[in-house]
């Protein structure tokens, strides 16, 4: 099958072991740093959006070979190659991983990748997170997340009224899960339909970012709109693999496993007429360079940019009085 011609479309730290071979770094050498001229992320996002139009045109099972040819050709184009080649896997590793993710893809009710186009979008845009934080240490195990001095306890902050956003934890017992299920049956729209946080911990800079976003959202949303709702924060690589086994589109490496990525609820806010206000706010923050944004359907994935880290750390310290 012939690959369709290009459509203009709508222009809109340390990695975990990848699902495809990464380029080997000689023993004893330092991690590769970005060049003085960083890749053009606006051009990268535009190229991804253009690629997605073509992937969507090859969505049927008979187009598997054509999709592979398309990916081979497009990822080598300068706007895409510049970002992918600057990640630890490099262009070839990223290409192999994406093709493997596509080959393994099976739609299910859990995954945010509702189709192959969504899978490609999530994977390619998440490479910006990896580019930014390729030298950051990964939280490999659950114990590392729970014991890290780099993370703060959200519940401690919440009880002191220092959080402007909301979240809920995953029930830890069968009784708790039963109670959660009963509440959802009685009041199905009272809270977002999410599992909740496994770890109620976050980096200080991320807390400051979310508080800032929550204040902006409260000012922009219609009256009586609930506060910003966070559905996922830091995860261990151990937990990321668990999510993959359950069918979620949990990419590796991931900004979640570095502590710099979060997911925020979007769909639930439609019932308050506030979804578009939140989406516009997040995309505006991306334009300023503070965050990377990935539309994952019900929730949107955000990753803090390294250039905003110091400013947000100072904001956290000022707000918390530390």
Short mmCIF file of the C-alpha atoms (twelve columns), coordinates in Angstrom:
data_MODEL
# 
_entry.id   MODEL 
# 
loop_
_atom_site.group_PDB 
_atom_site.id 
_atom_site.type_symbol 
_atom_site.label_atom_id 
_atom_site.label_alt_id 
_atom_site.label_comp_id 
_atom_site.label_asym_id 
_atom_site.label_seq_id 
_atom_site.Cartn_x 
_atom_site.Cartn_y 
_atom_site.Cartn_z 
_atom_site.pdbx_PDB_model_num 
ATOM 1   C CA . UNK A 1   0.000   0.000  0.000  1 
ATOM 2   C CA . UNK A 2   1.334   3.413  -0.923 1 
ATOM 3   C CA . UNK A 3   1.965   5.846  1.902  1 
ATOM 4   C CA . UNK A 4   -0.358  8.860  1.525  1 
ATOM 5   C CA . UNK A 5   1.111   12.232 0.701  1 
ATOM 6   C CA . UNK A 6   1.697   14.630 3.574  1 
ATOM 7   C CA . UNK A 7   -1.342  16.520 4.780  1 
ATOM 8   C CA . UNK A 8   -0.914  19.947 6.380  1 
ATOM 9   C CA . UNK A 9   -3.005  18.850 9.335  1 
ATOM 10  C CA . UNK A 10  -3.720  21.086 12.308 1 
ATOM 11  C CA . UNK A 11  -0.716  22.974 13.576 1 
ATOM 12  C CA . UNK A 12  -1.279  23.188 16.895 1 
ATOM 13  C CA . UNK A 13  16.963  11.903 33.810 1 
ATOM 14  C CA . UNK A 14  18.194  8.683  33.766 1 
ATOM 15  C CA . UNK A 15  15.983  6.480  31.744 1 
ATOM 16  C CA . UNK A 16  14.377  3.222  32.779 1 
ATOM 17  C CA . UNK A 17  15.252  0.276  30.553 1 
ATOM 18  C CA . UNK A 18  13.416  1.009  27.310 1 
ATOM 19  C CA . UNK A 19  11.195  -1.397 25.424 1 
ATOM 20  C CA . UNK A 20  13.621  -1.332 22.494 1 
ATOM 21  C CA . UNK A 21  17.421  -1.219 22.442 1 
ATOM 22  C CA . UNK A 22  18.911  2.176  23.186 1 
ATOM 23  C CA . UNK A 23  22.246  3.384  21.955 1 
ATOM 24  C CA . UNK A 24  24.993  2.132  24.211 1 
ATOM 25  C CA . UNK A 25  27.102  4.703  26.018 1 
ATOM 26  C CA . UNK A 26  30.739  3.734  26.589 1 
ATOM 27  C CA . UNK A 27  31.463  2.780  30.174 1 
ATOM 28  C CA . UNK A 28  32.623  5.660  32.331 1 
ATOM 29  C CA . UNK A 29  31.457  8.445  30.042 1 
ATOM 30  C CA . UNK A 30  29.180  11.230 31.237 1 
ATOM 31  C CA . UNK A 31  25.555  11.469 30.111 1 
ATOM 32  C CA . UNK A 32  25.124  13.307 26.846 1 
ATOM 33  C CA . UNK A 33  24.155  16.964 27.256 1 
ATOM 34  C CA . UNK A 34  22.032  19.033 24.936 1 
ATOM 35  C CA . UNK A 35  23.854  21.119 22.372 1 
ATOM 36  C CA . UNK A 36  24.061  24.873 22.734 1 
ATOM 37  C CA . UNK A 37  21.249  25.149 20.188 1 
ATOM 38  C CA . UNK A 38  18.328  23.233 21.633 1 
ATOM 39  C CA . UNK A 39  15.772  21.568 19.341 1 
ATOM 40  C CA . UNK A 40  12.800  23.645 18.205 1 
ATOM 41  C CA . UNK A 41  9.947   22.189 20.252 1 
ATOM 42  C CA . UNK A 42  7.251   24.191 18.459 1 
ATOM 43  C CA . UNK A 43  8.434   22.747 15.145 1 
ATOM 44  C CA . UNK A 44  8.560   19.280 16.715 1 
ATOM 45  C CA . UNK A 45  4.985   19.510 17.996 1 
ATOM 46  C CA . UNK A 46  3.778   20.767 14.617 1 
ATOM 47  C CA . UNK A 47  5.553   17.890 12.863 1 
ATOM 48  C CA . UNK A 48  3.981   15.396 15.287 1 
ATOM 49  C CA . UNK A 49  0.516   16.830 14.578 1 
ATOM 50  C CA . UNK A 50  1.150   16.491 10.855 1 
ATOM 51  C CA . UNK A 51  2.358   12.910 11.249 1 
ATOM 52  C CA . UNK A 52  -0.762  12.000 13.220 1 
ATOM 53  C CA . UNK A 53  -2.980  12.917 10.263 1 
ATOM 54  C CA . UNK A 54  -1.090  10.420 8.136  1 
ATOM 55  C CA . UNK A 55  -1.097  7.720  10.803 1 
ATOM 56  C CA . UNK A 56  -4.861  8.126  11.081 1 
ATOM 57  C CA . UNK A 57  -5.188  7.496  7.345  1 
ATOM 58  C CA . UNK A 58  -3.423  4.150  7.820  1 
ATOM 59  C CA . UNK A 59  -5.383  2.941  10.842 1 
ATOM 60  C CA . UNK A 60  -6.631  -0.360 9.414  1 
ATOM 61  C CA . UNK A 61  -4.834  -3.638 10.098 1 
ATOM 62  C CA . UNK A 62  -3.937  -4.078 6.414  1 
ATOM 63  C CA . UNK A 63  -1.786  -0.935 6.563  1 
ATOM 64  C CA . UNK A 64  0.796   -2.232 9.032  1 
ATOM 65  C CA . UNK A 65  3.634   -2.200 6.522  1 
ATOM 66  C CA . UNK A 66  2.647   1.219  5.213  1 
ATOM 67  C CA . UNK A 67  2.630   2.618  8.755  1 
ATOM 68  C CA . UNK A 68  6.139   1.301  9.318  1 
ATOM 69  C CA . UNK A 69  7.363   2.930  6.118  1 
ATOM 70  C CA . UNK A 70  5.666   6.159  7.143  1 
ATOM 71  C CA . UNK A 71  7.325   6.156  10.575 1 
ATOM 72  C CA . UNK A 72  10.709  5.334  9.018  1 
ATOM 73  C CA . UNK A 73  10.466  8.275  6.664  1 
ATOM 74  C CA . UNK A 74  8.928   10.922 8.882  1 
ATOM 75  C CA . UNK A 75  11.058  10.431 12.003 1 
ATOM 76  C CA . UNK A 76  14.162  11.217 9.961  1 
ATOM 77  C CA . UNK A 77  12.856  14.654 9.029  1 
ATOM 78  C CA . UNK A 78  14.813  17.464 10.749 1 
ATOM 79  C CA . UNK A 79  12.062  18.765 13.048 1 
ATOM 80  C CA . UNK A 80  11.422  15.299 14.514 1 
ATOM 81  C CA . UNK A 81  14.960  13.920 14.321 1 
ATOM 82  C CA . UNK A 82  16.431  16.894 16.198 1 
ATOM 83  C CA . UNK A 83  14.428  16.073 19.342 1 
ATOM 84  C CA . UNK A 84  14.579  12.278 19.147 1 
ATOM 85  C CA . UNK A 85  18.321  12.221 18.490 1 
ATOM 86  C CA . UNK A 86  18.908  14.374 21.580 1 
ATOM 87  C CA . UNK A 87  17.223  11.827 23.891 1 
ATOM 88  C CA . UNK A 88  19.258  9.039  25.520 1 
ATOM 89  C CA . UNK A 89  17.840  6.419  23.118 1 
ATOM 90  C CA . UNK A 90  18.647  8.490  20.070 1 
ATOM 91  C CA . UNK A 91  16.656  8.511  16.865 1 
ATOM 92  C CA . UNK A 92  17.103  4.807  16.102 1 
ATOM 93  C CA . UNK A 93  16.171  3.702  19.609 1 
ATOM 94  C CA . UNK A 94  13.099  5.944  19.640 1 
ATOM 95  C CA . UNK A 95  12.010  4.632  16.244 1 
ATOM 96  C CA . UNK A 96  12.401  1.005  17.311 1 
ATOM 97  C CA . UNK A 97  10.531  1.608  20.560 1 
ATOM 98  C CA . UNK A 98  7.644   3.347  18.794 1 
ATOM 99  C CA . UNK A 99  7.316   0.565  16.218 1 
ATOM 100 C CA . UNK A 100 7.360   -2.022 19.012 1 
ATOM 101 C CA . UNK A 101 4.696   -0.114 20.970 1 
ATOM 102 C CA . UNK A 102 2.553   0.012  17.826 1 
ATOM 103 C CA . UNK A 103 3.014   -3.706 17.156 1 
ATOM 104 C CA . UNK A 104 2.018   -4.576 20.735 1 
ATOM 105 C CA . UNK A 105 -0.914  -2.186 20.872 1 
ATOM 106 C CA . UNK A 106 -4.314  -3.575 21.835 1 
ATOM 107 C CA . UNK A 107 -7.155  -1.132 22.602 1 
ATOM 108 C CA . UNK A 108 -8.824  -1.597 25.981 1 
ATOM 109 C CA . UNK A 109 -10.963 0.382  28.407 1 
ATOM 110 C CA . UNK A 110 -8.012  1.289  30.627 1 
ATOM 111 C CA . UNK A 111 -5.559  2.821  28.193 1 
ATOM 112 C CA . UNK A 112 -5.549  6.519  27.353 1 
ATOM 113 C CA . UNK A 113 -4.379  5.516  23.851 1 
ATOM 114 C CA . UNK A 114 -7.821  4.920  22.349 1 
ATOM 115 C CA . UNK A 115 -6.314  4.152  18.941 1 
ATOM 116 C CA . UNK A 116 -2.937  3.975  17.199 1 
ATOM 117 C CA . UNK A 117 -2.981  7.690  16.465 1 
ATOM 118 C CA . UNK A 118 -3.318  8.458  20.177 1 
ATOM 119 C CA . UNK A 119 -0.531  5.999  20.979 1 
ATOM 120 C CA . UNK A 120 1.842   7.707  18.539 1 
ATOM 121 C CA . UNK A 121 0.902   11.141 19.899 1 
ATOM 122 C CA . UNK A 122 1.487   10.116 23.513 1 
ATOM 123 C CA . UNK A 123 4.796   8.435  22.764 1 
ATOM 124 C CA . UNK A 124 6.300   11.165 20.596 1 
ATOM 125 C CA . UNK A 125 5.223   14.094 22.773 1 
ATOM 126 C CA . UNK A 126 6.430   12.305 25.910 1 
ATOM 127 C CA . UNK A 127 9.913   12.316 24.395 1 
ATOM 128 C CA . UNK A 128 10.054  16.024 25.216 1 
ATOM 129 C CA . UNK A 129 9.885   15.064 28.910 1 
ATOM 130 C CA . UNK A 130 12.741  12.614 28.396 1 
ATOM 131 C CA . UNK A 131 14.778  15.196 26.479 1 
ATOM 132 C CA . UNK A 132 14.392  17.722 29.284 1 
ATOM 133 C CA . UNK A 133 15.129  15.425 32.217 1 
ATOM 134 C CA . UNK A 134 17.479  12.811 30.766 1 
ATOM 135 C CA . UNK A 135 20.035  13.343 33.538 1 
ATOM 136 C CA . UNK A 136 17.520  13.186 36.412 1 
ATOM 137 C CA . UNK A 137 17.555  10.064 38.610 1 
ATOM 138 C CA . UNK A 138 14.710  7.580  38.234 1 
ATOM 139 C CA . UNK A 139 12.594  6.391  41.152 1 
ATOM 140 C CA . UNK A 140 13.039  2.692  40.458 1 
ATOM 141 C CA . UNK A 141 11.072  1.122  43.318 1 
ATOM 142 C CA . UNK A 142 8.033   2.006  45.413 1 
ATOM 143 C CA . UNK A 143 10.277  2.196  48.470 1 
ATOM 144 C CA . UNK A 144 12.428  4.852  46.778 1 
ATOM 145 C CA . UNK A 145 9.345   7.004  46.186 1 
ATOM 146 C CA . UNK A 146 8.095   6.607  49.745 1 
ATOM 147 C CA . UNK A 147 11.502  7.264  51.291 1 
ATOM 148 C CA . UNK A 148 12.799  10.112 49.103 1 
ATOM 149 C CA . UNK A 149 13.733  13.375 50.804 1 
ATOM 150 C CA . UNK A 150 13.183  15.130 47.448 1 
ATOM 151 C CA . UNK A 151 9.420   14.542 47.741 1 
ATOM 152 C CA . UNK A 152 6.931   16.056 50.161 1 
ATOM 153 C CA . UNK A 153 3.804   14.490 51.670 1 
ATOM 154 C CA . UNK A 154 0.706   16.027 50.094 1 
ATOM 155 C CA . UNK A 155 -1.534  15.000 52.969 1 
ATOM 156 C CA . UNK A 156 0.630   16.958 55.416 1 
ATOM 157 C CA . UNK A 157 0.230   20.029 53.202 1 
ATOM 158 C CA . UNK A 158 -3.485  19.470 52.613 1 
ATOM 159 C CA . UNK A 159 -4.283  19.313 56.318 1 
ATOM 160 C CA . UNK A 160 -2.607  22.710 56.728 1 
ATOM 161 C CA . UNK A 161 -4.649  24.174 53.837 1 
ATOM 162 C CA . UNK A 162 -1.531  24.693 51.714 1 
ATOM 163 C CA . UNK A 163 -2.815  22.981 48.570 1 
ATOM 164 C CA . UNK A 164 -5.064  24.700 46.036 1 
ATOM 165 C CA . UNK A 165 -5.747  21.501 44.080 1 
ATOM 166 C CA . UNK A 166 -7.513  18.251 44.934 1 
ATOM 167 C CA . UNK A 167 -6.676  14.571 44.639 1 
ATOM 168 C CA . UNK A 168 -7.770  11.252 46.089 1 
ATOM 169 C CA . UNK A 169 -5.676  8.283  47.125 1 
ATOM 170 C CA . UNK A 170 -6.137  4.738  45.935 1 
ATOM 171 C CA . UNK A 171 -7.921  2.672  48.617 1 
ATOM 172 C CA . UNK A 172 -5.408  0.470  50.402 1 
ATOM 173 C CA . UNK A 173 -7.848  -2.222 51.598 1 
ATOM 174 C CA . UNK A 174 -10.757 -4.228 50.231 1 
ATOM 175 C CA . UNK A 175 -13.068 -2.339 52.605 1 
ATOM 176 C CA . UNK A 176 -11.819 0.947  51.244 1 
ATOM 177 C CA . UNK A 177 -12.336 -0.184 47.656 1 
ATOM 178 C CA . UNK A 178 -15.858 -1.320 48.488 1 
ATOM 179 C CA . UNK A 179 -16.638 2.040  50.094 1 
ATOM 180 C CA . UNK A 180 -15.242 3.868  47.041 1 
ATOM 181 C CA . UNK A 181 -17.382 1.748  44.745 1 
ATOM 182 C CA . UNK A 182 -20.511 2.453  46.805 1 
ATOM 183 C CA . UNK A 183 -19.898 6.206  46.739 1 
ATOM 184 C CA . UNK A 184 -19.493 6.105  42.963 1 
ATOM 185 C CA . UNK A 185 -22.781 4.265  42.552 1 
ATOM 186 C CA . UNK A 186 -24.614 6.728  44.771 1 
ATOM 187 C CA . UNK A 187 -22.950 9.858  43.369 1 
ATOM 188 C CA . UNK A 188 -21.320 8.901  40.058 1 
ATOM 189 C CA . UNK A 189 -20.378 12.470 39.063 1 
ATOM 190 C CA . UNK A 190 -19.203 13.750 42.440 1 
ATOM 191 C CA . UNK A 191 -15.539 13.085 41.607 1 
ATOM 192 C CA . UNK A 192 -13.576 12.109 38.482 1 
ATOM 193 C CA . UNK A 193 -13.654 8.427  37.545 1 
ATOM 194 C CA . UNK A 194 -10.025 7.656  38.343 1 
ATOM 195 C CA . UNK A 195 -8.234  5.127  40.527 1 
ATOM 196 C CA . UNK A 196 -6.496  7.853  42.520 1 
ATOM 197 C CA . UNK A 197 -2.906  8.351  43.623 1 
ATOM 198 C CA . UNK A 198 -0.842  5.370  44.700 1 
ATOM 199 C CA . UNK A 199 1.772   7.773  46.094 1 
ATOM 200 C CA . UNK A 200 0.598   11.005 47.720 1 
ATOM 201 C CA . UNK A 201 4.064   12.535 47.302 1 
ATOM 202 C CA . UNK A 202 5.434   15.160 44.922 1 
ATOM 203 C CA . UNK A 203 8.430   17.344 44.212 1 
ATOM 204 C CA . UNK A 204 8.236   20.792 45.764 1 
ATOM 205 C CA . UNK A 205 8.472   22.492 42.369 1 
ATOM 206 C CA . UNK A 206 5.533   20.426 41.099 1 
ATOM 207 C CA . UNK A 207 3.422   21.416 44.120 1 
ATOM 208 C CA . UNK A 208 4.141   25.075 43.352 1 
ATOM 209 C CA . UNK A 209 3.222   24.566 39.685 1 
ATOM 210 C CA . UNK A 210 -0.069  22.864 40.546 1 
ATOM 211 C CA . UNK A 211 -0.982  25.502 43.120 1 
ATOM 212 C CA . UNK A 212 -0.269  28.200 40.525 1 
ATOM 213 C CA . UNK A 213 -2.346  26.439 37.862 1 
ATOM 214 C CA . UNK A 214 -5.162  25.883 40.361 1 
ATOM 215 C CA . UNK A 215 -5.329  29.598 41.184 1 
ATOM 216 C CA . UNK A 216 -5.411  30.533 37.493 1 
ATOM 217 C CA . UNK A 217 -8.096  27.920 36.834 1 
ATOM 218 C CA . UNK A 218 -10.238 29.175 39.716 1 
ATOM 219 C CA . UNK A 219 -10.073 32.673 38.250 1 
ATOM 220 C CA . UNK A 220 -10.896 31.564 34.692 1 
ATOM 221 C CA . UNK A 221 -13.555 28.899 35.315 1 
ATOM 222 C CA . UNK A 222 -17.292 29.550 35.746 1 
ATOM 223 C CA . UNK A 223 -18.600 30.072 39.305 1 
ATOM 224 C CA . UNK A 224 -18.965 26.958 41.472 1 
ATOM 225 C CA . UNK A 225 -16.414 24.984 39.451 1 
ATOM 226 C CA . UNK A 226 -14.450 22.579 41.702 1 
ATOM 227 C CA . UNK A 227 -10.693 23.092 42.067 1 
ATOM 228 C CA . UNK A 228 -8.096  21.600 39.744 1 
ATOM 229 C CA . UNK A 229 -8.047  17.809 40.153 1 
ATOM 230 C CA . UNK A 230 -4.799  15.821 39.962 1 
ATOM 231 C CA . UNK A 231 -5.096  12.168 38.929 1 
ATOM 232 C CA . UNK A 232 -1.442  11.062 38.883 1 
ATOM 233 C CA . UNK A 233 1.880   12.328 40.198 1 
ATOM 234 C CA . UNK A 234 5.191   10.606 40.825 1 
ATOM 235 C CA . UNK A 235 5.392   6.892  40.044 1 
ATOM 236 C CA . UNK A 236 8.131   4.332  40.487 1 
ATOM 237 C CA . UNK A 237 9.391   2.437  37.459 1 
ATOM 238 C CA . UNK A 238 8.184   -0.634 39.332 1 
ATOM 239 C CA . UNK A 239 4.643   0.772  39.291 1 
ATOM 240 C CA . UNK A 240 4.981   1.923  35.671 1 
ATOM 241 C CA . UNK A 241 5.621   -1.678 34.645 1 
ATOM 242 C CA . UNK A 242 2.581   -2.772 36.655 1 
ATOM 243 C CA . UNK A 243 0.461   -0.273 34.739 1 
ATOM 244 C CA . UNK A 244 1.817   -1.554 31.436 1 
ATOM 245 C CA . UNK A 245 0.890   -5.116 32.343 1 
ATOM 246 C CA . UNK A 246 -2.646  -3.916 33.114 1 
ATOM 247 C CA . UNK A 247 -2.950  -2.380 29.657 1 
ATOM 248 C CA . UNK A 248 -2.307  1.298  30.383 1 
ATOM 249 C CA . UNK A 249 -0.311  3.454  27.956 1 
ATOM 250 C CA . UNK A 250 2.504   3.906  30.483 1 
ATOM 251 C CA . UNK A 251 5.547   4.905  28.446 1 
ATOM 252 C CA . UNK A 252 9.166   4.242  29.320 1 
ATOM 253 C CA . UNK A 253 11.220  6.197  30.120 1 
ATOM 254 C CA . UNK A 254 8.632   8.459  31.770 1 
ATOM 255 C CA . UNK A 255 8.650   11.871 33.418 1 
ATOM 256 C CA . UNK A 256 6.384   10.373 36.102 1 
ATOM 257 C CA . UNK A 257 9.256   8.132  37.230 1 
ATOM 258 C CA . UNK A 258 11.459  11.209 37.581 1 
ATOM 259 C CA . UNK A 259 8.896   13.118 39.624 1 
ATOM 260 C CA . UNK A 260 8.433   15.969 37.144 1 
ATOM 261 C CA . UNK A 261 5.222   14.838 35.402 1 
ATOM 262 C CA . UNK A 262 1.602   14.932 36.530 1 
ATOM 263 C CA . UNK A 263 -1.821  14.164 35.067 1 
ATOM 264 C CA . UNK A 264 -4.779  16.493 35.573 1 
ATOM 265 C CA . UNK A 265 -8.453  15.747 34.965 1 
ATOM 266 C CA . UNK A 266 -10.127 17.412 31.950 1 
ATOM 267 C CA . UNK A 267 -13.271 15.477 31.002 1 
ATOM 268 C CA . UNK A 268 -14.990 15.788 34.401 1 
ATOM 269 C CA . UNK A 269 -14.926 19.576 34.124 1 
ATOM 270 C CA . UNK A 270 -17.188 19.485 31.060 1 
ATOM 271 C CA . UNK A 271 -20.192 19.182 33.372 1 
ATOM 272 C CA . UNK A 272 -19.214 22.538 34.918 1 
ATOM 273 C CA . UNK A 273 -18.555 24.210 31.567 1 
ATOM 274 C CA . UNK A 274 -14.903 24.593 32.532 1 
ATOM 275 C CA . UNK A 275 -13.027 22.099 30.377 1 
ATOM 276 C CA . UNK A 276 -12.111 24.550 27.629 1 
ATOM 277 C CA . UNK A 277 -10.923 27.143 30.130 1 
ATOM 278 C CA . UNK A 278 -8.575  24.598 31.680 1 
ATOM 279 C CA . UNK A 279 -7.328  23.352 28.302 1 
ATOM 280 C CA . UNK A 280 -6.578  26.910 27.162 1 
ATOM 281 C CA . UNK A 281 -4.768  27.649 30.406 1 
ATOM 282 C CA . UNK A 282 -2.537  24.570 30.060 1 
ATOM 283 C CA . UNK A 283 -1.715  25.250 26.412 1 
ATOM 284 C CA . UNK A 284 -0.893  28.860 27.259 1 
ATOM 285 C CA . UNK A 285 1.560   27.604 29.904 1 
ATOM 286 C CA . UNK A 286 3.116   25.383 27.252 1 
ATOM 287 C CA . UNK A 287 3.543   28.415 25.001 1 
ATOM 288 C CA . UNK A 288 5.484   30.191 27.735 1 
ATOM 289 C CA . UNK A 289 7.808   27.180 27.986 1 
ATOM 290 C CA . UNK A 290 6.890   26.228 31.569 1 
ATOM 291 C CA . UNK A 291 5.412   22.805 30.763 1 
ATOM 292 C CA . UNK A 292 4.981   20.128 28.120 1 
ATOM 293 C CA . UNK A 293 1.345   19.135 27.533 1 
ATOM 294 C CA . UNK A 294 -0.039  15.872 26.135 1 
ATOM 295 C CA . UNK A 295 -3.739  15.420 25.472 1 
ATOM 296 C CA . UNK A 296 -4.476  11.917 26.788 1 
ATOM 297 C CA . UNK A 297 -8.256  12.184 26.622 1 
ATOM 298 C CA . UNK A 298 -9.867  12.174 30.045 1 
ATOM 299 C CA . UNK A 299 -6.706  13.526 31.663 1 
ATOM 300 C CA . UNK A 300 -3.899  15.650 30.262 1 
ATOM 301 C CA . UNK A 301 -0.271  14.898 31.002 1 
ATOM 302 C CA . UNK A 302 1.959   17.785 32.092 1 
ATOM 303 C CA . UNK A 303 5.713   17.880 32.569 1 
ATOM 304 C CA . UNK A 304 7.586   20.694 34.262 1 
ATOM 305 C CA . UNK A 305 10.312  22.308 32.139 1 
ATOM 306 C CA . UNK A 306 13.812  22.529 33.645 1 
ATOM 307 C CA . UNK A 307 13.902  26.273 32.941 1 
ATOM 308 C CA . UNK A 308 10.962  26.777 35.346 1 
ATOM 309 C CA . UNK A 309 12.332  24.611 38.136 1 
ATOM 310 C CA . UNK A 310 14.308  27.199 40.104 1 
ATOM 311 C CA . UNK A 311 11.549  29.815 39.950 1 
ATOM 312 C CA . UNK A 312 8.926   27.323 41.136 1 
ATOM 313 C CA . UNK A 313 11.174  26.057 43.916 1 
ATOM 314 C CA . UNK A 314 11.486  29.623 45.199 1 
ATOM 315 C CA . UNK A 315 7.711   30.022 44.897 1 
ATOM 316 C CA . UNK A 316 7.170   26.858 46.960 1 
ATOM 317 C CA . UNK A 317 9.515   28.046 49.688 1 
ATOM 318 C CA . UNK A 318 7.842   31.453 49.831 1 
ATOM 319 C CA . UNK A 319 4.344   30.002 49.893 1 
ATOM 320 C CA . UNK A 320 5.101   27.348 52.485 1 
ATOM 321 C CA . UNK A 321 7.219   29.659 54.633 1 
ATOM 322 C CA . UNK A 322 10.346  27.515 54.526 1 
# 
